[in-house]
């Protein structure tokens, strides 16, 4: 697929006493990347974060991330199931890959609703990437 | 008034690269103290965080707060206006006062609603402290 | 092993607009549980968060977590490798399991140092649980 | 002075259950604006967040801030004391002013050091804005 990227400027308060970006912040940034990616699909239904719920998250921390230079979060894969979407993300800083993550999100018919089949329109958009 | 206190155990991710608790976390802890205080009043209306909105916040940082020992957040004052409540808070760690804060919160008739007079029942409870 | 538990009181600011605790906060709470667990081992070396680095994190979100009642984070497993420790955690709220997580942390000889074999003393403590 | 602005894209996890951006996040964004402003002065000494400590923070919340459209954080004033710098900030979203804040930061000779007079070079830069 054509990569989708988001640039994230680390914030000082996102560091911890070890002097680098705290690991829980990386989980939060992955949410930023997923939300931007879904938004970019310009599909009414996919667009709203309220229509998705996170089922699982896997993050590998390959290298530390620091305050002071931008991070590129790249969506490197999106595999459609019935109601689920598996989104892969890679983050890099200064040309070095620092994080690899996989999230499984589930499509809901409405905020707080039950898992609902991902529409053909959205499948077509994802297939065209 | 009789002081109301909440004990907060600092979390490692709340530190920043300066090695102490980040200042924005202190603003968040103050919200924890206010919410617990309102909850303690056992007034149906005051209880829900959704019935209040923060109008202003003033925090003086008197000393650094560190990871590794508990913080006592003490509500030291609560002055009732018409729809507003001014809440004062002092935080200390290891017997040393580290933070003094004042928040003005406004009572709403319902979540997202307009400022609404604080009930006589709640005024009575606050006066009895 | 004998379970180690930490009680976490959800904070209002940890919710998001979906009305439940945000998923990145769960990653942060897992760090709280791990840090308390390592602290409980009373091993000089294991104690300091600065002597460990997170290599990977896997979280399954089984049910939503809400503001308003305590969460019990339970360390349900700890497997020792050479320099790595795999820590398993389960969170529950109101008797319902909401989260299952696995973290691989790596022991460093010193803050910012290289992976270093976990000491026999710490292995013995972990084996005795 | 010539206004200095930073654009902040609200993140979904920065909302809370009231459906808007949580107030403690605003305190954090103000840190982002201050850090960018100090960085923009291109003064070796002012540049590093480690050379400053926050002494006090005052924030007036004039209107809610929402997820979904950018926030402009504008530094509207910077008054130099001996070792202190008072920084004023205004945030707006969709053309509406939502936040006004004032922070007093203190210049340290080195990370963790004591208050130190702000250099003439930095005073000159601030005066030229």
Coordinates of C-alpha atoms in Angstrom, one line a residue:
Chain A
X1 CA 0.0 0.0 0.0
X2 CA 1.0 3.6 -0.4
X3 CA 2.2 4.7 3.0
X4 CA 0.3 7.2 4.9
X5 CA 2.4 9.3 7.3
X6 CA 1.8 11.7 10.1
X7 CA 4.5 14.0 11.6
X8 CA 4.5 14.2 15.4
X9 CA 6.6 16.8 17.2
X10 CA 7.6 15.3 20.6
X11 CA 6.5 17.5 23.6
X12 CA 8.7 18.1 26.6
X13 CA 6.1 16.7 29.0
X14 CA 6.0 13.5 27.0
X15 CA 9.5 12.7 28.3
X16 CA 10.0 10.9 31.6
X17 CA 12.9 10.8 34.1
X18 CA 14.8 8.4 31.9
X19 CA 15.2 11.4 29.5
X20 CA 13.3 9.9 26.6
X21 CA 9.7 9.7 25.5
X22 CA 7.7 7.5 27.9
X23 CA 6.4 4.3 26.4
X24 CA 2.7 5.0 27.2
X25 CA 3.0 8.1 25.1
X26 CA 4.0 5.9 22.1
X27 CA 0.6 4.1 22.6
X28 CA -1.1 7.5 22.5
X29 CA 0.8 8.6 19.3
X30 CA -0.3 5.4 17.6
X31 CA -3.9 6.5 18.3
X32 CA -3.1 9.8 16.7
X33 CA -1.7 8.0 13.6
X34 CA -4.7 5.7 13.4
X35 CA -7.2 8.5 13.7
X36 CA -5.5 10.5 11.0
X37 CA -5.3 7.5 8.7
X38 CA -9.1 6.8 9.2
X39 CA -9.8 10.4 8.6
X40 CA -7.8 10.4 5.4
X41 CA -10.1 7.7 3.9
X42 CA -12.8 10.3 3.8
X43 CA -15.5 7.7 4.5
X44 CA -18.3 9.1 6.6
X45 CA -18.5 6.1 8.7
X46 CA -14.8 5.4 9.2
X47 CA -14.1 9.0 10.0
X48 CA -15.4 9.2 13.5
X49 CA -13.2 7.8 16.3
X50 CA -16.5 7.0 18.0
X51 CA -17.3 4.3 15.5
X52 CA -14.2 2.2 16.4
X53 CA -13.0 0.5 19.5
X54 CA -9.5 -0.8 20.1
X55 CA -9.4 -4.6 20.7
X56 CA -5.7 -5.1 20.9
X57 CA -2.4 -3.3 20.7
X58 CA 1.1 -4.7 20.2
X59 CA 4.1 -2.4 20.3
X60 CA 7.8 -3.2 19.8
X61 CA 10.1 -0.6 21.1
X62 CA 13.2 -0.8 18.9
X63 CA 15.0 2.3 20.0
X64 CA 14.5 5.2 22.3
X65 CA 12.6 8.2 21.0
X66 CA 13.8 11.7 22.1
X67 CA 12.5 15.2 22.6
X68 CA 14.0 17.6 20.1
X69 CA 13.3 16.2 16.6
X70 CA 10.2 15.1 14.7
X71 CA 8.8 11.6 14.6
X72 CA 7.3 10.2 11.4
X73 CA 4.5 7.8 12.1
X74 CA 3.8 5.7 9.0
X75 CA 0.8 3.4 8.5
X76 CA 2.4 0.5 6.8
X77 CA -0.5 -1.9 6.5
X78 CA -4.3 -2.2 6.9
X79 CA -6.0 -5.6 6.7
X80 CA -9.7 -5.8 6.7
X81 CA -11.6 -8.6 8.5
X82 CA -15.3 -8.8 8.9
X83 CA -15.8 -6.0 11.5
X84 CA -12.2 -5.6 12.4
X85 CA -9.3 -3.7 10.8
X86 CA -5.7 -4.5 11.6
X87 CA -3.5 -1.4 11.3
X88 CA 0.3 -1.5 11.2
X89 CA 2.4 1.5 12.1
X90 CA 6.1 2.2 12.1
X91 CA 7.6 5.3 13.8
X92 CA 11.0 6.7 13.0
X93 CA 13.1 9.6 14.2
X94 CA 16.1 10.9 12.4
X95 CA 15.9 8.1 9.9
X96 CA 16.0 5.4 12.5
X97 CA 13.0 3.1 13.1
X98 CA 12.1 3.3 16.8
X99 CA 8.7 1.7 17.1
X100 CA 6.7 -1.0 15.3
X101 CA 3.0 -1.4 16.3
X102 CA 0.0 -3.4 15.3
X103 CA -3.5 -2.4 16.5
X104 CA -6.8 -4.3 15.9
X105 CA -9.7 -2.0 15.9
X106 CA -13.3 -3.1 15.6
X107 CA -16.0 -1.2 13.7
X108 CA -19.2 -0.4 15.6
X109 CA -22.5 0.4 14.0
X110 CA -22.7 3.4 16.3
X111 CA -20.9 4.8 19.3
X112 CA -21.1 2.2 22.1
X113 CA -22.7 -0.3 19.7
X114 CA -21.8 -3.8 18.6
X115 CA -19.3 -5.0 16.0
X116 CA -20.6 -4.3 12.6
X117 CA -19.4 -5.4 9.2
X118 CA -17.0 -2.9 7.5
X119 CA -18.8 -1.4 4.5
X120 CA -18.0 -2.3 0.9
X121 CA -17.3 1.3 0.2
X122 CA -14.6 1.4 2.9
X123 CA -13.2 -2.0 1.8
X124 CA -12.8 -0.6 -1.7
X125 CA -11.0 2.5 -0.4
X126 CA -8.6 0.3 1.7
X127 CA -8.0 -2.0 -1.3
X128 CA -7.1 0.9 -3.5
X129 CA -4.3 2.2 -1.3
Chain B
X1 CA -12.8 24.2 57.6
X2 CA -11.9 20.7 58.4
X3 CA -9.3 19.7 55.8
X4 CA -10.1 17.1 53.3
X5 CA -7.1 15.2 52.0
X6 CA -6.4 12.8 49.1
X7 CA -3.2 10.8 48.9
X8 CA -1.6 10.6 45.4
X9 CA 1.2 8.2 44.6
X10 CA 3.3 9.7 41.9
X11 CA 3.6 7.5 38.8
X12 CA 6.9 7.1 36.9
X13 CA 5.4 8.3 33.6
X14 CA 4.3 11.5 35.3
X15 CA 8.0 12.6 35.6
X16 CA 9.7 14.5 32.8
X17 CA 13.3 14.7 31.6
X18 CA 14.0 17.2 34.4
X19 CA 13.6 14.2 36.8
X20 CA 10.6 15.5 38.7
X21 CA 6.8 15.5 38.2
X22 CA 5.8 17.6 35.2
X23 CA 3.8 20.7 35.9
X24 CA 0.8 19.8 33.8
X25 CA 0.5 16.6 35.9
X26 CA 0.0 18.9 39.0
X27 CA -3.0 20.5 37.2
X28 CA -4.3 17.0 36.6
X29 CA -3.8 16.0 40.3
X30 CA -5.7 19.1 41.4
X31 CA -8.6 17.8 39.3
X32 CA -8.3 14.5 41.2
X33 CA -8.4 16.3 44.6
X34 CA -11.4 18.5 43.5
X35 CA -13.4 15.5 42.2
X36 CA -12.8 13.5 45.4
X37 CA -13.7 16.5 47.5
X38 CA -17.0 17.1 45.6
X39 CA -17.7 13.3 45.9
X40 CA -17.1 13.4 49.6
X41 CA -19.9 16.0 50.0
X42 CA -22.4 13.2 49.1
X43 CA -24.7 15.6 47.4
X44 CA -26.3 14.1 44.3
X45 CA -25.9 17.2 42.3
X46 CA -22.3 18.0 43.3
X47 CA -21.1 14.5 42.9
X48 CA -20.9 14.2 39.2
X49 CA -17.9 15.9 37.5
X50 CA -20.2 16.5 34.5
X51 CA -22.1 19.1 36.5
X52 CA -19.1 21.4 36.9
X53 CA -16.9 23.2 34.5
X54 CA -13.5 24.8 35.3
X55 CA -13.4 28.5 34.8
X56 CA -10.0 29.3 36.1
X57 CA -6.9 27.7 37.6
X58 CA -4.0 29.2 39.4
X59 CA -1.1 27.1 40.6
X60 CA 2.0 28.2 42.5
X61 CA 4.9 25.7 42.3
X62 CA 6.8 26.2 45.5
X63 CA 9.1 23.2 45.3
X64 CA 9.7 20.2 43.0
X65 CA 7.6 17.1 43.4
X66 CA 9.4 13.8 43.0
X67 CA 8.6 10.2 42.1
X68 CA 9.1 7.8 45.0
X69 CA 7.0 9.2 47.9
X70 CA 3.3 10.0 48.3
X71 CA 1.8 13.4 47.9
X72 CA -0.9 14.7 50.2
X73 CA -3.4 17.0 48.3
X74 CA -5.3 18.9 50.9
X75 CA -8.4 21.0 50.1
X76 CA -7.9 24.0 52.4
X77 CA -10.8 26.2 51.4
X78 CA -14.1 26.2 49.5
X79 CA -15.9 29.6 49.0
X80 CA -19.4 29.6 47.5
X81 CA -20.5 32.3 45.1
X82 CA -23.8 32.2 43.2
X83 CA -23.1 29.4 40.7
X84 CA -19.3 29.3 41.3
X85 CA -17.2 27.5 43.9
X86 CA -13.6 28.6 44.6
X87 CA -11.6 25.6 45.8
X88 CA -8.2 25.9 47.4
X89 CA -5.7 23.1 47.5
X90 CA -2.2 22.6 48.9
X91 CA 0.0 19.6 48.1
X92 CA 2.9 18.4 50.2
X93 CA 5.4 15.7 49.9
X94 CA 7.6 14.5 52.8
X95 CA 6.1 17.3 55.0
X96 CA 7.1 20.0 52.6
X97 CA 4.5 22.1 50.8
X98 CA 5.2 21.9 47.1
X99 CA 2.1 23.3 45.5
X100 CA -0.7 25.8 46.2
X101 CA -3.6 26.1 43.9
X102 CA -6.9 27.8 43.5
X103 CA -9.6 26.7 41.1
X104 CA -12.9 28.4 40.3
X105 CA -15.5 25.9 39.1
X106 CA -18.9 26.7 37.9
X107 CA -22.0 24.7 38.6
X108 CA -24.1 23.7 35.6
X109 CA -27.7 22.6 35.8
X110 CA -26.8 19.7 33.6
X111 CA -23.9 18.4 31.6
X112 CA -23.1 21.0 29.0
X113 CA -25.7 23.4 30.5
X114 CA -25.6 26.9 31.8
X115 CA -24.3 28.2 35.1
X116 CA -26.9 27.4 37.8
X117 CA -27.2 28.6 41.4
X118 CA -25.5 26.2 43.9
X119 CA -28.3 24.6 45.9
X120 CA -29.0 25.5 49.5
X121 CA -28.4 21.9 50.5
X122 CA -24.9 22.0 49.1
X123 CA -24.3 25.4 50.6
X124 CA -25.2 24.0 54.0
X125 CA -22.9 21.1 53.6
X126 CA -20.0 23.4 52.6
X127 CA -20.7 25.7 55.5
X128 CA -20.6 22.8 57.9
X129 CA -17.1 21.8 57.0
Chain C
X1 CA 2.8 -17.6 41.5
X2 CA 1.1 -15.7 44.4
X3 CA -0.6 -12.8 42.7
X4 CA 0.6 -9.3 43.3
X5 CA -2.1 -6.6 43.0
X6 CA -2.2 -2.9 42.8
X7 CA -5.5 -0.9 43.2
X8 CA -5.9 2.0 40.7
X9 CA -8.6 4.6 41.1
X10 CA -9.5 5.9 37.7
X11 CA -9.2 9.7 37.3
X12 CA -11.7 11.7 35.4
X13 CA -9.1 13.2 33.0
X14 CA -8.2 9.6 32.0
X15 CA -11.5 9.2 30.3
X16 CA -12.0 10.3 26.7
X17 CA -15.0 11.5 24.7
X18 CA -16.2 7.9 24.3
X19 CA -17.0 8.1 28.0
X20 CA -14.5 5.4 29.1
X21 CA -10.9 5.2 30.1
X22 CA -8.7 5.9 27.1
X23 CA -6.6 3.0 25.8
X24 CA -3.3 4.7 26.1
X25 CA -4.0 5.2 29.8
X26 CA -4.2 1.4 30.2
X27 CA -0.6 1.2 28.9
X28 CA 0.3 3.8 31.5
X29 CA -1.4 1.9 34.3
X30 CA 0.4 -1.3 33.3
X31 CA 3.6 0.6 33.9
X32 CA 2.3 1.5 37.4
X33 CA 1.6 -2.2 38.1
X34 CA 5.0 -3.3 36.8
X35 CA 6.9 -0.6 38.8
X36 CA 5.0 -1.6 42.0
X37 CA 5.7 -5.2 41.4
X38 CA 9.4 -4.7 40.9
X39 CA 9.5 -2.4 44.0
X40 CA 7.8 -5.2 46.0
X41 CA 10.7 -7.6 45.2
X42 CA 12.9 -5.4 47.5
X43 CA 15.9 -6.1 45.4
X44 CA 18.2 -3.1 45.2
X45 CA 18.8 -3.6 41.5
X46 CA 15.3 -4.4 40.4
X47 CA 13.8 -1.5 42.3
X48 CA 14.7 1.4 40.2
X49 CA 12.6 2.0 37.1
X50 CA 15.9 3.4 35.6
X51 CA 17.4 -0.1 35.5
X52 CA 14.8 -1.5 33.1
X53 CA 13.7 -0.6 29.6
X54 CA 10.5 -1.7 27.9
X55 CA 11.1 -3.9 24.8
X56 CA 7.5 -4.8 23.9
X57 CA 4.0 -4.4 25.1
X58 CA 0.9 -6.4 24.1
X59 CA -2.5 -5.4 25.5
X60 CA -5.9 -7.1 24.8
X61 CA -8.8 -4.9 25.7
X62 CA -11.6 -7.3 26.7
X63 CA -14.1 -4.8 28.0
X64 CA -14.3 -1.0 28.6
X65 CA -13.0 0.5 31.8
X66 CA -15.0 3.3 33.4
X67 CA -14.5 6.2 35.8
X68 CA -16.2 5.7 39.1
X69 CA -14.9 2.4 40.5
X70 CA -11.5 1.0 41.3
X71 CA -9.5 -1.2 39.0
X72 CA -7.4 -4.1 40.3
X73 CA -4.2 -4.6 38.3
X74 CA -2.9 -8.1 39.1
X75 CA 0.5 -9.3 38.1
X76 CA -0.3 -12.9 37.0
X77 CA 3.1 -14.1 35.7
X78 CA 6.8 -13.2 35.6
X79 CA 9.1 -15.3 33.4
X80 CA 12.9 -14.7 33.6
X81 CA 15.1 -14.9 30.5
X82 CA 18.7 -13.9 30.4
X83 CA 18.4 -10.1 30.7
X84 CA 14.7 -10.0 30.0
X85 CA 11.6 -10.4 32.2
X86 CA 8.2 -11.1 30.8
X87 CA 5.5 -9.7 33.0
X88 CA 1.8 -10.6 32.7
X89 CA -0.9 -8.4 34.0
X90 CA -4.7 -8.6 34.2
X91 CA -6.9 -5.7 35.1
X92 CA -10.4 -6.1 36.4
X93 CA -13.2 -3.7 37.5
X94 CA -16.3 -4.7 39.4
X95 CA -15.2 -8.4 39.2
X96 CA -15.0 -8.3 35.4
X97 CA -11.7 -8.8 33.6
X98 CA -11.2 -5.8 31.3
X99 CA -7.6 -6.0 30.2
X100 CA -4.9 -8.6 29.7
X101 CA -1.3 -7.5 29.0
X102 CA 2.1 -8.8 28.5
X103 CA 5.3 -6.7 28.7
X104 CA 8.8 -7.7 28.0
X105 CA 11.3 -5.5 30.0
X106 CA 15.0 -5.7 29.7
X107 CA 17.4 -5.3 32.6
X108 CA 20.2 -2.8 32.2
X109 CA 23.4 -2.7 34.2
X110 CA 22.7 1.0 34.8
X111 CA 20.4 3.7 33.5
X112 CA 20.9 4.0 29.8
X113 CA 23.3 1.0 29.8
X114 CA 23.2 -2.3 27.9
X115 CA 21.2 -5.4 28.6
X116 CA 22.7 -7.2 31.6
X117 CA 21.9 -10.7 33.0
X118 CA 19.3 -10.7 35.8
X119 CA 21.0 -11.5 39.1
X120 CA 20.7 -14.8 40.8
X121 CA 19.3 -13.1 43.8
X122 CA 16.5 -11.6 41.8
X123 CA 15.9 -14.9 40.0
X124 CA 15.6 -16.6 43.4
X125 CA 13.0 -14.0 44.6
X126 CA 11.0 -14.4 41.4
X127 CA 11.1 -18.2 41.7
X128 CA 9.8 -18.0 45.3
X129 CA 6.6 -16.2 44.4
Chain D
X1 CA 5.3 42.5 20.4
X2 CA 5.0 40.5 17.2
X3 CA 2.9 37.5 18.1
X4 CA 4.5 34.1 18.0
X5 CA 2.1 31.3 17.2
X6 CA 2.1 27.5 17.4
X7 CA -0.6 25.4 15.8
X8 CA -1.8 22.4 17.9
X9 CA -3.9 19.7 16.5
X10 CA -6.1 18.3 19.3
X11 CA -5.7 14.5 19.8
X12 CA -8.6 12.3 20.6
X13 CA -7.1 11.0 23.8
X14 CA -6.9 14.6 25.0
X15 CA -10.7 14.8 25.3
X16 CA -12.5 13.6 28.4
X17 CA -15.9 12.2 29.1
X18 CA -17.4 15.7 28.9
X19 CA -16.6 15.5 25.2
X20 CA -14.1 18.4 25.1
X21 CA -10.4 18.8 25.7
X22 CA -9.5 18.2 29.4
X23 CA -8.3 21.2 31.3
X24 CA -5.0 19.7 32.4
X25 CA -4.2 19.2 28.7
X26 CA -4.5 23.0 28.2
X27 CA -1.8 23.4 30.9
X28 CA 0.3 20.9 28.9
X29 CA -0.3 22.8 25.6
X30 CA 0.8 26.0 27.2
X31 CA 4.1 24.3 28.0
X32 CA 4.3 23.4 24.3
X33 CA 3.8 27.0 23.3
X34 CA 6.3 28.3 25.8
X35 CA 9.0 25.8 24.8
X36 CA 8.5 26.7 21.1
X37 CA 8.6 30.4 21.9
X38 CA 11.9 30.0 23.9
X39 CA 13.3 27.9 21.1
X40 CA 12.4 30.5 18.5
X41 CA 14.6 33.1 20.3
X42 CA 17.6 31.1 19.2
X43 CA 19.5 31.9 22.3
X44 CA 21.7 29.0 23.4
X45 CA 20.8 29.5 27.0
X46 CA 17.0 30.1 26.6
X47 CA 16.6 27.2 24.3
X48 CA 16.8 24.3 26.6
X49 CA 13.7 23.6 28.7
X50 CA 16.1 22.3 31.4
X51 CA 17.3 25.9 32.0
X52 CA 13.8 27.1 33.1
X53 CA 11.5 26.1 35.9
X54 CA 7.8 27.0 36.2
X55 CA 7.0 29.1 39.2
X56 CA 3.4 29.8 38.6
X57 CA 0.6 29.2 36.1
X58 CA -2.7 31.0 35.7
X59 CA -5.3 29.8 33.2
X60 CA -8.7 31.3 32.4
X61 CA -10.9 28.9 30.4
X62 CA -13.1 31.1 28.3
X63 CA -14.8 28.5 26.2
X64 CA -14.5 24.8 25.6
X65 CA -11.9 23.4 23.2
X66 CA -12.9 20.5 21.0
X67 CA -11.4 17.7 19.1
X68 CA -11.6 18.1 15.3
X69 CA -10.1 21.5 14.5
X70 CA -6.7 23.1 15.1
X71 CA -5.9 25.4 18.0
X72 CA -3.7 28.4 17.6
X73 CA -1.6 29.1 20.7
X74 CA -0.3 32.7 20.5
X75 CA 2.3 34.1 22.8
X76 CA 1.0 37.6 23.4
X77 CA 3.4 39.0 25.9
X78 CA 6.8 38.3 27.5
X79 CA 8.0 40.5 30.4
X80 CA 11.5 40.1 31.8
X81 CA 12.2 40.4 35.5
X82 CA 15.6 39.7 37.0
X83 CA 15.7 35.9 36.7
X84 CA 12.0 35.5 35.8
X85 CA 10.1 35.7 32.6
X86 CA 6.3 36.2 32.5
X87 CA 4.8 34.7 29.4
X88 CA 1.3 35.3 28.3
X89 CA -0.6 33.0 25.9
X90 CA -3.9 33.0 24.2
X91 CA -5.4 30.0 22.5
X92 CA -8.2 30.1 20.0
X93 CA -10.1 27.6 17.9
X94 CA -12.2 28.5 14.9
X95 CA -11.5 32.2 15.5
X96 CA -12.9 32.1 19.0
X97 CA -10.6 32.7 22.0
X98 CA -10.9 29.8 24.3
X99 CA -8.0 30.2 26.8
X100 CA -5.9 32.9 28.3
X101 CA -2.9 32.0 30.4
X102 CA 0.0 33.5 32.2
X103 CA 3.1 31.6 33.3
X104 CA 6.0 32.8 35.3
X105 CA 9.1 30.8 34.6
X106 CA 12.5 31.2 36.3
X107 CA 15.8 31.1 34.6
X108 CA 18.3 28.7 36.1
X109 CA 22.1 28.9 35.6
X110 CA 22.0 25.1 34.8
X111 CA 19.5 22.2 35.1
X112 CA 18.5 21.9 38.7
X113 CA 20.4 25.1 39.6
X114 CA 19.4 28.3 41.3
X115 CA 17.7 31.4 39.8
X116 CA 20.1 33.3 37.6
X117 CA 19.8 36.7 36.0
X118 CA 18.5 36.5 32.4
X119 CA 21.3 37.5 30.1
X120 CA 21.5 40.9 28.3
X121 CA 21.5 39.0 25.0
X122 CA 18.2 37.4 25.8
X123 CA 16.8 40.7 27.1
X124 CA 17.7 42.3 23.8
X125 CA 16.0 39.6 21.8
X126 CA 12.9 39.8 23.9
X127 CA 12.9 43.6 23.6
X128 CA 13.1 43.5 19.8
X129 CA 10.0 41.4 19.4

